[in-house]
Short mmCIF file of C-alpha atoms in Angstrom, two decimals:
data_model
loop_
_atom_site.label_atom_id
_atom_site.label_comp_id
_atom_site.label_asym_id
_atom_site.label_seq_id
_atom_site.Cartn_x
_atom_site.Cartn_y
_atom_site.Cartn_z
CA UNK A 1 -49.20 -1.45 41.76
CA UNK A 2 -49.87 -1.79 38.03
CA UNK A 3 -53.02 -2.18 36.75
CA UNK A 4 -54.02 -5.63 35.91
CA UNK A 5 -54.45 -6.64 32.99
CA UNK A 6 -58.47 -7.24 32.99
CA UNK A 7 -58.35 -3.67 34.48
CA UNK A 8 -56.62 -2.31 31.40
CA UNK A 9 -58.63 -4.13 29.56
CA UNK A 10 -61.81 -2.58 30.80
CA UNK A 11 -60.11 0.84 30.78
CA UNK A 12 -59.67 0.50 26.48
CA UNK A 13 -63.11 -0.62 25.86
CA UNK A 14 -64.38 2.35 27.93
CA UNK A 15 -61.98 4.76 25.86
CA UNK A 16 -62.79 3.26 22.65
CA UNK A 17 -66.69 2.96 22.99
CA UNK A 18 -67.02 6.73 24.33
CA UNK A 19 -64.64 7.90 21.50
CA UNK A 20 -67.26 5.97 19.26
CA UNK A 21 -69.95 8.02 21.03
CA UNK A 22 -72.17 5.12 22.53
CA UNK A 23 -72.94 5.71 26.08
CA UNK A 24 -72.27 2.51 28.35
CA UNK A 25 -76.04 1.13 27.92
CA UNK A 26 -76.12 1.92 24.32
CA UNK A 27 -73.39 0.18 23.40
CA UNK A 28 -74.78 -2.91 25.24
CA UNK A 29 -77.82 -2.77 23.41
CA UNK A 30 -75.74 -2.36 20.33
CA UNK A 31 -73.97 -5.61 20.78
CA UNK A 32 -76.86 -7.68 22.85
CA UNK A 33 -74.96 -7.92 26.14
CA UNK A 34 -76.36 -7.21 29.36
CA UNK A 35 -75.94 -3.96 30.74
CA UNK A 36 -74.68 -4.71 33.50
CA UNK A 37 -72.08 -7.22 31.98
CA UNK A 38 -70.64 -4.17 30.32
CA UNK A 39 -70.16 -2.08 33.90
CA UNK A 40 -68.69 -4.93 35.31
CA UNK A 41 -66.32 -5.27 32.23
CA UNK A 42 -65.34 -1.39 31.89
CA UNK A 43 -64.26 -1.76 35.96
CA UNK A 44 -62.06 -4.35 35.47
CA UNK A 45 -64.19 -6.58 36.90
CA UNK A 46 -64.92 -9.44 34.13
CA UNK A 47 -62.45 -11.90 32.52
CA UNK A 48 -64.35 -12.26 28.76
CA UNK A 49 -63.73 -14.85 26.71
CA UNK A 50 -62.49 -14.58 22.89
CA UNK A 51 -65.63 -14.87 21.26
CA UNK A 52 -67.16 -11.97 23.57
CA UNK A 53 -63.66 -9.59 23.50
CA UNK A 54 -64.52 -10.53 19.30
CA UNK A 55 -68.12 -8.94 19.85
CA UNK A 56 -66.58 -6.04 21.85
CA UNK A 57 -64.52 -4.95 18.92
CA UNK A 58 -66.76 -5.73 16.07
CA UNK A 59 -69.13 -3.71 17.77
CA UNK A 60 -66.28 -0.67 17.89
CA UNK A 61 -65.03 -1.43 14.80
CA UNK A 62 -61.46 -2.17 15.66
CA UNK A 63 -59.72 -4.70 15.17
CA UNK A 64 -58.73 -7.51 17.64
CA UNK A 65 -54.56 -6.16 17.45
CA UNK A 66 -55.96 -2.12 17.80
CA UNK A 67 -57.97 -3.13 20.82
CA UNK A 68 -55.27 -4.72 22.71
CA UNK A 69 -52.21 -2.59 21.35
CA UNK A 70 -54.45 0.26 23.27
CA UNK A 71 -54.59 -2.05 26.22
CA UNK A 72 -50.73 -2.86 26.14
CA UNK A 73 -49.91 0.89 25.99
CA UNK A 74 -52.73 2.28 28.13
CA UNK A 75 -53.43 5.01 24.55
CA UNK A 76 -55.77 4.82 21.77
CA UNK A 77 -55.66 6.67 18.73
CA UNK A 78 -59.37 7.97 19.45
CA UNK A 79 -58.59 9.15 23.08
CA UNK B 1 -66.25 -20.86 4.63
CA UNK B 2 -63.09 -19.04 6.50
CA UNK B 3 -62.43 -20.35 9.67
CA UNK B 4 -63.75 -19.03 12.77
CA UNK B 5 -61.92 -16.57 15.25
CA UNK B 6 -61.29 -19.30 17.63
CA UNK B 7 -59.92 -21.72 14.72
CA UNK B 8 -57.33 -18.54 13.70
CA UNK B 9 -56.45 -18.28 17.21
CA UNK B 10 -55.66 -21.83 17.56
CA UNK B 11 -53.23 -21.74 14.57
CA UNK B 12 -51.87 -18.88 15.75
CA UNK B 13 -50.42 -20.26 18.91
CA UNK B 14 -49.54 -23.65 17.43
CA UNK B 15 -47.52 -21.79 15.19
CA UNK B 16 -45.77 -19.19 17.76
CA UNK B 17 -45.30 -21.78 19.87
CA UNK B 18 -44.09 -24.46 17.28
CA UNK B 19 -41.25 -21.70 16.49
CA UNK B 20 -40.55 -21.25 19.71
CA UNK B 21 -39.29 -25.28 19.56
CA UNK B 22 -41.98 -26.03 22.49
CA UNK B 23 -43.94 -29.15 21.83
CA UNK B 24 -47.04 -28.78 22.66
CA UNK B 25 -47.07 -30.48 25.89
CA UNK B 26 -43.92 -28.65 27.24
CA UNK B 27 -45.65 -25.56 26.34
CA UNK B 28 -48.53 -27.02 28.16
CA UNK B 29 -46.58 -27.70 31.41
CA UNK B 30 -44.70 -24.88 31.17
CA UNK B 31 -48.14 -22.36 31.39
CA UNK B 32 -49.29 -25.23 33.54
CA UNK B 33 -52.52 -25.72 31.71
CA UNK B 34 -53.84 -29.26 31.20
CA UNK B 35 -51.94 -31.00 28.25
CA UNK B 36 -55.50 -32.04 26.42
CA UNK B 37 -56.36 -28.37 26.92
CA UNK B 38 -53.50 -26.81 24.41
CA UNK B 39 -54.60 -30.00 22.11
CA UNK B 40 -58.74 -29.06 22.17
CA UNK B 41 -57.49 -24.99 21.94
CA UNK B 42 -54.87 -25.46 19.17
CA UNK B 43 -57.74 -26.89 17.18
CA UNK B 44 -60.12 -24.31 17.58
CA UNK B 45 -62.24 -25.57 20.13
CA UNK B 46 -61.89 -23.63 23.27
CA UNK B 47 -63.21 -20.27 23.80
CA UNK B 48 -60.27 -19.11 26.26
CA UNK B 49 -60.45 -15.90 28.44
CA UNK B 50 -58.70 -12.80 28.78
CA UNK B 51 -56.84 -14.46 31.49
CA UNK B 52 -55.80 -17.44 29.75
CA UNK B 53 -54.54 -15.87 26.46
CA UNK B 54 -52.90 -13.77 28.40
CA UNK B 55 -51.16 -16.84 29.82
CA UNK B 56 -50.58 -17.99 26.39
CA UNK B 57 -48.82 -15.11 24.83
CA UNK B 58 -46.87 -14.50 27.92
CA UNK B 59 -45.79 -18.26 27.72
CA UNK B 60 -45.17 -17.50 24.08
CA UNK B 61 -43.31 -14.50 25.29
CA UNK B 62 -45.54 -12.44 22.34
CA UNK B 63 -47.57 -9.17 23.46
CA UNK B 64 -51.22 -9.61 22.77
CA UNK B 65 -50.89 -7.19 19.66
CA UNK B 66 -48.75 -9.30 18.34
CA UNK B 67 -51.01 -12.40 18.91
CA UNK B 68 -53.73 -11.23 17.86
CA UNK B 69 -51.98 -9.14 14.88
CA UNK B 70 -50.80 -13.07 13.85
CA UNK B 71 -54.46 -14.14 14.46
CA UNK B 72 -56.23 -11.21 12.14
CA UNK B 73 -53.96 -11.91 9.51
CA UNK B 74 -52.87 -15.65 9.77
CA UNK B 75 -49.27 -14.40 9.90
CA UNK B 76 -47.15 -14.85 12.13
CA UNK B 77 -42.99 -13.65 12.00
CA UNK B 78 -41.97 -16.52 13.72
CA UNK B 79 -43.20 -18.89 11.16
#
């Protein structure tokens, strides 16, 4: 079965932020979300909403069309 | 001021989905979201998530670079 899409989701964040170096709890901190929340996210396991997908990639400096071109193709240019 | 993520976002699908010749209750019914919903989101003033613009640019038939691409830059093709 293909990945869902909140899966692939998770899976680009979790490329993108350990390409940028932050470990998980770090880049929580970094962007003042629980550290849980981001766990949950990174498994697939959260549906986020626009403003906290925005956070997400302001805090990996990406842009909104980089972050989910990686999660449409399942690559990112840092990975 | 420049307008808010959410705002962009709004114009973005009222524009993809203008050009697409749905109004925007038969774009409503046909992701089979409330029609007031498309209305309050079109004008900036939801905060949808993951799952629900992915509804949207499915509807749209649009990946979610391309959404968001439209959305970052207040282009879209289509329009």
């Amino acid at each position: 079965m293909a990945a869902s899409l909140n899966v692939k989701f998770g899976r680009a964040v979790r490329s993108f932020r350990s390409a940028a170096g932050y470990s998980q709890e770090a880049f929580a901190d970094e962007i003042k979300v629980h550290r849980t929340y981001m766990g949950t996210l990174e498994r697939g396991k959260a549906n986020p909403t626009l403003d906290m997908i925005a956070r997400i990639a302001a805090g990996l400096e990406i842009s909104l069309a980089t972050l989910f071109e990686a999660v449409e193709t399942g690559r990112t240019d840092a990975g």
